[in-house]
Amino acid sequence: MARKYFGTDGIRGETNKGTMTATMAMRVAQAAGAHFRRGDHRHRVVIGKDTRLSGYMMESALVAGFTSMGVDVIQTGPLPTPAIAMLTREMRADLGVMISASHNPFRDNGIKLFGPDGFKLSDEQEAAIEALIECDPDLVPAQEIGRARRIDDARGRYIHAVKQSISDKTRFDDLKVVVDCANGAAYQVAPSAIWELGAEVVTIGVEPNGTNINDKCGSTSLDAVKARVVETGADIGIALDGDADRLIVIDEKGEAIDGDQIMASIATRMAEKQLLRGGGVVATVMSNLGLERYLEGVGLTLERTKVGDRHVLSRMRSGGFNVGGEQSGHMILLDHATTGDGTVAALRVLASLVRSQRPASEELRMFDPVPQLLKNVRYEGASPLDAASVQSAIEDAERQLADRGRLVIRASGTEPLIRVMAEGDDAGEVESVVDSVCDAVREAT
């Protein structure tokens, strides 16, 4: 059954419109508070946010909703999404909430929910909360209204936790690192963690003003960090997104290294130490065919899921894997975090450079990706994917690629877009296939 509010990663949209209003945030909090109410203990929720202007509004509405249900609130201020997951578990909270629209522009915002174990909610839990949103809340008596407080040491707790993800003997004294925090949630904690481990840190994207999050900086806009790496002669660049659950690396030549290459590097080094569980890596249908071929060549597997780190995580947990992620930069290292954590992944990458004494361009490029092309087609009304003409175009494209590549067609979980991706050994053939499907989608809208 289609969900009304929850998308690929929580509830997301343009603020003060549709579902992303203060009123809706309060209803979500009341519904989540009711869903997670269990036992007679004082219930509590941890609420964090990124640096968007609308975060203040959404936070206040969520606090009102939770306290009206008798839930005590712990507010952390701006922190990465994985920090909220970690604090939810460590503080024995009943649930956690992150206010963020990740890599989206400042005008958007979102609500991500975590269970008491620090993991994102299942489809069933989200469906149950959606049902409660539609109902009038069962408010508590006046004497049972929850209390709200801010904690001052949340950043320090998170920095300490991420530093534990590498050996206590590892130091970064000989590294110069450019850290781009996208003017987002990690603008203080990520540079601090890397600096505390000895690196010379050059920062960009660390002056949030409420409207410049992900604006010409961060993991989805790499020109600034690429230029700074080259200008400063840095060994590596680290680019995070607005809520710091993604990582894209820039090598010393100013070239981007995406999530597929990062996963390949981390998995290879862990396999060498017999620390890799599950016999391989979990990624999505969007990961490059080159990654799959590389892993097969070193005796490892690649398991693919639907797009979305929550789907990757679900398969990792069911299959006993400890490394997974997305080409876009979500890196899930289950030995150290319950969700994607760009800072933890960055520390692992930096540690590998220290151990190998090789430049990033060599240490982190494990395979040659095959030509891959992704195009988006915007539509209005019903999805055009059900049209007979589109289905026919997809079948023709799949026959054309045959065993030489892959075709992935999917509807965006956050926008009215059809995403058409193809990859194969022949770049010209890949482009032809993508264009033919896109043309069919446009004609059907």
Coordinates of C-alpha atoms in Angstrom, one line a residue:
M1 CA 0.0 0.0 0.0
A2 CA 1.3 3.4 -1.0
R3 CA 2.4 5.6 1.9
K4 CA 1.0 9.1 2.2
Y5 CA 3.7 10.9 4.1
F6 CA 6.9 8.8 4.4
G7 CA 9.1 8.6 1.4
T8 CA 12.5 6.9 0.7
D9 CA 14.1 8.5 3.8
G10 CA 11.5 9.8 6.2
I11 CA 9.1 12.7 5.5
R12 CA 10.5 15.4 3.3
G13 CA 9.3 18.5 1.3
E14 CA 9.4 22.2 0.9
T15 CA 8.8 23.9 4.2
N16 CA 5.5 25.7 4.9
K17 CA 4.0 23.7 2.1
G18 CA 2.2 20.4 1.9
T19 CA 3.4 18.0 4.5
M20 CA 6.4 20.0 5.8
T21 CA 4.6 22.5 8.0
A22 CA 4.8 23.1 11.8
T23 CA 1.3 21.7 12.1
M24 CA 2.3 18.5 10.4
A25 CA 5.5 18.2 12.5
M26 CA 3.5 18.4 15.7
R27 CA 1.1 15.7 14.4
V28 CA 4.1 13.5 13.5
A29 CA 5.5 13.9 17.0
Q30 CA 2.2 13.1 18.6
A31 CA 1.8 10.0 16.4
A32 CA 5.3 8.8 17.0
G33 CA 5.0 9.6 20.7
A34 CA 1.9 7.4 20.8
H35 CA 3.4 4.6 18.8
F36 CA 6.5 4.4 21.0
R37 CA 4.7 4.6 24.3
R38 CA 5.4 1.4 26.1
G39 CA 5.5 0.8 29.9
D40 CA 5.1 3.2 32.7
H41 CA 8.6 4.8 32.6
R42 CA 9.1 8.4 31.6
H43 CA 9.5 8.3 27.9
R44 CA 12.1 10.4 26.2
V45 CA 13.1 11.5 22.6
V46 CA 16.4 12.9 21.3
I47 CA 15.9 15.6 18.7
G48 CA 18.7 16.9 16.5
K49 CA 18.8 19.1 13.3
D50 CA 21.0 20.4 10.6
T51 CA 21.5 24.1 10.0
R52 CA 18.5 25.1 7.9
L53 CA 16.6 28.2 8.8
S54 CA 13.4 26.2 9.1
G55 CA 15.0 23.9 11.7
Y56 CA 14.0 26.2 14.5
M57 CA 10.4 26.1 13.5
M58 CA 10.3 22.3 13.0
E59 CA 12.1 21.7 16.2
S60 CA 9.7 23.8 18.3
A61 CA 6.7 22.1 16.7
L62 CA 8.1 18.6 17.4
V63 CA 8.9 19.6 21.0
A64 CA 5.3 20.7 21.4
G65 CA 4.0 17.5 19.9
F66 CA 6.1 15.2 22.0
T67 CA 5.6 17.0 25.3
S68 CA 1.8 17.0 24.7
M69 CA 2.0 13.2 24.7
G70 CA 4.0 13.1 27.9
V71 CA 7.4 12.5 26.3
D72 CA 10.4 14.3 27.6
V73 CA 12.6 15.9 25.0
I74 CA 16.4 16.1 24.7
Q75 CA 17.6 18.7 22.2
T76 CA 21.1 18.6 20.8
G77 CA 21.2 21.4 18.3
P78 CA 23.0 20.9 15.0
L79 CA 24.5 17.4 14.7
P80 CA 24.9 14.8 12.0
T81 CA 22.1 12.3 11.4
P82 CA 24.3 9.4 12.6
A83 CA 25.0 11.3 15.9
I84 CA 21.3 11.4 16.7
A85 CA 21.1 7.7 16.0
M86 CA 24.0 7.1 18.3
L87 CA 22.7 9.3 21.1
T88 CA 19.2 7.8 20.9
R89 CA 20.7 4.4 21.7
E90 CA 23.4 5.6 24.2
M91 CA 20.9 7.7 26.2
R92 CA 18.3 4.9 26.4
A93 CA 15.8 7.1 24.6
D94 CA 12.6 5.6 23.2
L95 CA 13.1 7.2 19.9
G96 CA 15.2 9.8 18.0
V97 CA 14.4 12.5 15.5
M98 CA 16.6 14.2 13.0
I99 CA 15.3 17.3 11.3
S100 CA 17.0 17.5 7.9
A101 CA 16.5 17.2 4.2
S102 CA 20.0 15.8 3.7
H103 CA 21.5 17.1 0.4
N104 CA 18.4 19.2 -0.6
P105 CA 18.5 23.0 -0.7
F106 CA 17.7 25.0 2.4
R107 CA 14.0 25.6 1.5
D108 CA 13.3 21.9 2.0
N109 CA 13.3 20.1 5.3
G110 CA 12.5 16.6 6.6
I111 CA 11.9 14.4 9.6
K112 CA 13.8 11.2 10.1
L113 CA 12.8 8.8 12.9
F114 CA 15.0 6.3 14.7
G115 CA 13.9 3.5 17.1
P116 CA 15.4 2.9 20.5
D117 CA 18.1 0.7 18.9
G118 CA 19.3 3.6 16.8
F119 CA 18.1 2.1 13.5
K120 CA 15.7 3.8 11.1
L121 CA 12.1 2.6 11.3
S122 CA 10.7 -0.3 9.3
D123 CA 8.0 0.1 6.7
E124 CA 5.6 -1.4 9.2
Q125 CA 6.5 1.1 11.9
E126 CA 6.2 4.1 9.5
A127 CA 2.8 2.8 8.3
A128 CA 1.6 2.6 11.9
I129 CA 2.7 6.1 12.6
E130 CA 1.0 7.3 9.4
A131 CA -2.3 5.8 10.6
L132 CA -1.9 7.6 13.9
I133 CA -1.3 10.9 12.2
E134 CA -4.8 10.7 10.8
C135 CA -6.3 10.2 14.3
D136 CA -7.0 12.7 17.0
P137 CA -4.1 12.4 19.5
D138 CA -4.8 11.0 23.0
L139 CA -3.2 13.9 25.0
V140 CA -1.9 13.4 28.5
P141 CA -3.3 15.2 31.6
A142 CA -1.7 18.5 32.4
Q143 CA 0.4 17.0 35.2
E144 CA 2.0 14.5 32.8
I145 CA 3.1 16.9 30.1
G146 CA 6.7 16.2 29.1
R147 CA 9.7 18.5 29.8
A148 CA 12.3 19.7 27.3
R149 CA 16.0 20.4 27.9
R150 CA 19.1 21.0 25.8
I151 CA 22.3 19.1 26.4
D152 CA 25.7 20.8 25.9
D153 CA 28.0 17.9 25.5
A154 CA 26.4 16.1 22.5
R155 CA 29.1 17.2 20.1
G156 CA 31.9 16.0 22.3
R157 CA 30.1 12.6 22.8
Y158 CA 29.8 12.2 19.0
I159 CA 33.4 13.2 18.3
H160 CA 34.6 10.7 20.9
A161 CA 32.5 7.9 19.4
V162 CA 33.7 8.4 15.8
K163 CA 37.3 8.4 16.9
Q164 CA 36.7 5.0 18.3
S165 CA 36.1 3.7 14.8
I166 CA 39.8 3.5 14.1
S167 CA 42.8 2.1 16.0
D168 CA 43.9 4.2 19.0
K169 CA 47.4 3.9 17.6
T170 CA 46.5 5.7 14.3
R171 CA 47.3 9.3 13.8
F172 CA 47.0 11.6 10.9
D173 CA 50.0 13.9 11.6
D174 CA 51.4 13.8 8.1
L175 CA 48.1 14.5 6.3
K176 CA 46.7 17.7 5.0
V177 CA 42.9 17.3 4.6
V178 CA 40.4 19.7 3.1
V179 CA 37.0 19.2 4.9
D180 CA 33.9 20.5 3.2
C181 CA 30.9 20.3 5.6
A182 CA 28.3 21.8 3.2
N183 CA 27.5 24.5 5.7
G184 CA 25.6 21.7 7.4
A185 CA 25.3 19.6 10.5
A186 CA 28.9 18.5 10.7
Y187 CA 30.4 22.0 10.4
Q188 CA 32.0 21.7 13.9
V189 CA 32.3 18.0 14.6
A190 CA 33.9 16.7 11.5
P191 CA 36.8 19.1 11.3
S192 CA 37.4 18.8 15.0
A193 CA 37.5 15.0 14.9
I194 CA 40.1 15.0 12.1
W195 CA 42.1 17.7 13.7
E196 CA 42.2 15.9 17.0
L197 CA 43.8 12.9 15.3
G198 CA 46.7 15.1 14.1
A199 CA 45.8 16.2 10.6
E200 CA 46.3 19.7 9.2
V201 CA 42.7 20.7 8.4
V202 CA 41.6 23.2 5.8
T203 CA 37.9 23.9 6.1
I204 CA 35.2 25.1 3.7
G205 CA 31.5 25.0 4.2
V206 CA 31.7 25.7 7.9
E207 CA 29.9 29.0 8.1
P208 CA 26.1 28.1 8.1
N209 CA 23.7 31.0 8.0
G210 CA 20.4 29.1 7.7
T211 CA 20.2 29.4 3.9
N212 CA 23.6 28.3 2.5
I213 CA 23.4 24.6 3.4
N214 CA 24.5 22.5 0.3
D215 CA 24.8 25.8 -1.6
K216 CA 27.8 25.4 -4.1
C217 CA 29.5 23.1 -1.5
G218 CA 29.3 19.6 -0.1
S219 CA 29.1 16.2 -1.6
T220 CA 26.7 17.2 -4.3
S221 CA 28.6 20.3 -5.5
L222 CA 32.3 19.4 -5.6
D223 CA 33.9 22.3 -7.6
A224 CA 34.9 24.2 -4.4
V225 CA 36.5 21.3 -2.6
K226 CA 38.3 20.1 -5.7
A227 CA 39.8 23.5 -6.3
R228 CA 40.9 23.9 -2.6
V229 CA 42.6 20.5 -2.6
V230 CA 44.7 21.5 -5.6
E231 CA 45.3 25.0 -4.4
T232 CA 46.6 24.0 -1.0
G233 CA 48.4 20.9 -2.1
A234 CA 46.3 18.7 0.2
D235 CA 46.6 15.0 0.3
I236 CA 42.8 14.5 0.2
G237 CA 39.5 16.2 0.3
I238 CA 36.5 15.1 2.3
A239 CA 33.0 16.3 1.2
L240 CA 30.0 15.7 3.3
D241 CA 26.4 16.6 2.7
G242 CA 24.0 18.6 4.8
D243 CA 23.3 16.0 7.5
A244 CA 26.7 14.3 7.1
D245 CA 25.5 10.8 6.4
R246 CA 27.3 10.9 2.9
L247 CA 30.9 11.0 1.9
I248 CA 32.6 11.8 -1.4
V249 CA 36.4 11.9 -1.5
I250 CA 38.6 14.1 -3.6
D251 CA 42.1 12.7 -4.4
E252 CA 45.3 14.8 -4.4
K253 CA 44.8 15.6 -8.1
G254 CA 41.4 17.1 -7.5
E255 CA 39.4 14.1 -8.9
A256 CA 36.3 12.8 -7.2
I257 CA 36.1 9.3 -5.8
D258 CA 32.5 8.1 -5.3
G259 CA 30.8 5.8 -2.9
D260 CA 31.4 2.7 -5.1
Q261 CA 35.2 3.2 -5.0
I262 CA 35.1 3.9 -1.2
M263 CA 33.1 0.8 -0.5
A264 CA 35.5 -1.3 -2.7
S265 CA 38.5 0.1 -0.8
I266 CA 37.1 -0.4 2.7
A267 CA 35.8 -3.9 1.9
T268 CA 39.1 -5.0 0.4
R269 CA 41.1 -3.8 3.4
M270 CA 38.7 -5.4 5.8
A271 CA 38.7 -8.7 3.9
E272 CA 42.5 -8.7 4.0
K273 CA 42.2 -8.5 7.8
Q274 CA 39.4 -11.1 7.9
L275 CA 37.1 -8.4 9.4
L276 CA 34.6 -8.3 6.5
R277 CA 31.3 -10.1 7.3
G278 CA 28.7 -11.5 4.9
G279 CA 31.3 -12.3 2.2
G280 CA 30.9 -9.0 0.4
V281 CA 29.1 -5.7 0.2
V282 CA 25.5 -4.5 0.0
A283 CA 24.8 -1.7 -2.4
T284 CA 21.9 -0.5 -4.5
V285 CA 20.8 -1.0 -8.1
M286 CA 22.6 2.3 -8.9
S287 CA 26.1 1.0 -8.1
N288 CA 28.4 0.7 -11.0
L289 CA 28.8 -2.7 -12.8
G290 CA 32.6 -2.2 -12.4
L291 CA 32.2 -2.5 -8.6
E292 CA 30.4 -5.8 -9.1
R293 CA 33.0 -7.1 -11.4
Y294 CA 35.8 -6.0 -9.2
L295 CA 34.4 -7.7 -6.1
E296 CA 33.8 -10.9 -8.0
G297 CA 37.4 -10.8 -9.1
V298 CA 38.7 -10.8 -5.5
G299 CA 36.2 -13.4 -4.3
L300 CA 33.6 -11.1 -2.8
T301 CA 29.9 -10.6 -3.6
L302 CA 27.8 -7.5 -4.3
E303 CA 24.2 -7.7 -3.2
R304 CA 21.9 -5.1 -4.7
T305 CA 18.8 -3.5 -3.1
K306 CA 16.4 -0.8 -4.0
V307 CA 17.7 2.8 -3.8
G308 CA 17.8 4.2 -0.3
D309 CA 20.2 3.5 2.5
R310 CA 17.4 2.1 4.7
H311 CA 17.0 -0.8 2.1
V312 CA 20.8 -1.3 2.2
L313 CA 20.8 -1.4 5.9
S314 CA 17.9 -3.8 6.1
R315 CA 19.7 -6.3 3.8
M316 CA 22.9 -5.9 5.8
R317 CA 21.2 -6.7 9.0
S318 CA 19.3 -9.7 7.6
G319 CA 22.4 -11.1 5.8
G320 CA 25.1 -10.4 8.4
F321 CA 27.0 -7.9 6.4
N322 CA 29.0 -5.1 8.0
V323 CA 29.9 -2.9 4.9
G324 CA 27.3 -1.3 2.6
G325 CA 26.3 1.9 1.0
E326 CA 25.4 3.8 -2.1
Q327 CA 27.3 5.3 -5.0
S328 CA 26.0 8.7 -3.9
G329 CA 28.2 8.4 -0.8
H330 CA 26.1 6.8 2.0
M331 CA 28.6 4.6 3.8
I332 CA 27.2 2.2 6.4
L333 CA 29.8 0.5 8.6
L334 CA 27.7 -1.5 11.0
D335 CA 30.6 -2.2 13.3
H336 CA 30.6 1.5 14.2
A337 CA 27.2 3.1 13.3
T338 CA 23.6 2.2 12.9
T339 CA 23.1 4.4 9.8
G340 CA 25.2 6.0 7.1
D341 CA 28.0 8.1 8.7
G342 CA 30.2 10.2 6.5
T343 CA 32.6 11.1 9.2
V344 CA 33.2 7.5 10.3
A345 CA 33.8 6.6 6.7
A346 CA 36.2 9.5 6.3
L347 CA 38.3 8.4 9.2
R348 CA 38.6 4.9 7.8
V349 CA 39.7 6.3 4.5
L350 CA 42.3 8.6 6.1
A351 CA 43.6 5.6 8.2
S352 CA 44.0 3.6 5.0
L353 CA 46.2 6.4 3.5
V354 CA 48.3 6.4 6.6
R355 CA 48.8 2.7 6.6
S356 CA 49.5 2.3 2.9
Q357 CA 51.6 5.5 2.5
R358 CA 50.1 5.7 -1.0
P359 CA 48.4 8.7 -2.5
A360 CA 44.6 8.8 -2.5
S361 CA 44.5 8.4 -6.3
E362 CA 46.1 5.0 -6.0
E363 CA 44.8 3.7 -2.7
L364 CA 41.2 4.5 -3.3
R365 CA 40.7 3.6 -7.0
M366 CA 40.2 -0.1 -6.9
F367 CA 38.5 -0.5 -10.3
D368 CA 37.7 1.2 -13.6
P369 CA 33.9 2.0 -13.7
V370 CA 32.0 1.1 -16.8
P371 CA 30.3 4.0 -18.7
Q372 CA 27.1 4.9 -16.8
L373 CA 24.5 7.5 -17.6
L374 CA 21.6 8.7 -15.5
K375 CA 18.9 11.1 -16.8
N376 CA 15.8 12.4 -15.1
V377 CA 12.4 13.1 -16.7
R378 CA 9.9 15.2 -14.8
Y379 CA 6.3 14.4 -15.2
E380 CA 2.9 15.6 -14.0
G381 CA -0.1 13.5 -12.9
A382 CA 0.1 9.7 -12.9
S383 CA 3.4 7.9 -13.3
P384 CA 4.1 7.3 -17.0
L385 CA 5.9 4.0 -16.3
D386 CA 2.6 2.1 -16.7
A387 CA 2.1 3.3 -20.3
A388 CA 2.4 0.5 -22.9
S389 CA 4.7 2.7 -25.0
V390 CA 7.1 3.1 -22.1
Q391 CA 7.0 -0.6 -21.2
S392 CA 7.8 -1.4 -24.9
A393 CA 10.7 1.1 -24.9
I394 CA 12.1 -0.5 -21.8
E395 CA 11.9 -4.0 -23.2
D396 CA 13.7 -2.9 -26.4
A397 CA 16.4 -1.2 -24.3
E398 CA 17.0 -4.3 -22.2
R399 CA 17.3 -6.4 -25.4
Q400 CA 19.8 -4.0 -26.8
L401 CA 22.0 -4.1 -23.8
A402 CA 21.5 -7.9 -23.4
D403 CA 24.5 -9.2 -21.3
R404 CA 26.7 -6.2 -22.0
G405 CA 25.2 -3.9 -19.4
R406 CA 22.2 -3.0 -17.1
L407 CA 19.2 -0.8 -17.3
V408 CA 17.5 0.6 -14.2
I409 CA 14.3 2.6 -14.3
R410 CA 12.7 4.0 -11.2
A411 CA 10.4 6.7 -9.9
S412 CA 12.0 9.1 -7.5
G413 CA 10.9 8.7 -3.9
T414 CA 10.9 12.5 -3.2
E415 CA 10.1 14.3 -6.5
P416 CA 7.9 13.7 -9.6
L417 CA 10.8 12.3 -11.6
I418 CA 11.5 9.1 -13.5
R419 CA 15.1 8.2 -13.3
V420 CA 16.6 6.3 -16.2
M421 CA 20.0 4.8 -15.7
A422 CA 22.0 2.5 -18.0
E423 CA 25.5 1.2 -18.0
G424 CA 27.7 -1.0 -20.2
D425 CA 31.0 -1.3 -21.9
D426 CA 30.0 0.8 -24.9
A427 CA 29.3 4.5 -23.9
G428 CA 27.6 5.3 -27.2
E429 CA 25.2 2.4 -26.7
V430 CA 24.5 3.4 -23.2
E431 CA 23.6 6.9 -24.2
S432 CA 21.3 5.7 -27.0
V433 CA 19.5 3.4 -24.6
V434 CA 18.9 6.1 -22.0
D435 CA 17.7 8.6 -24.6
S436 CA 15.2 6.1 -26.2
V437 CA 13.6 5.4 -22.8
C438 CA 13.6 9.1 -21.8
D439 CA 11.9 10.0 -25.1
A440 CA 9.2 7.4 -24.5
V441 CA 8.6 8.7 -20.9
R442 CA 8.3 12.3 -22.1
E443 CA 5.8 11.3 -24.8
A444 CA 3.7 9.4 -22.3
T445 CA 3.4 12.4 -19.9

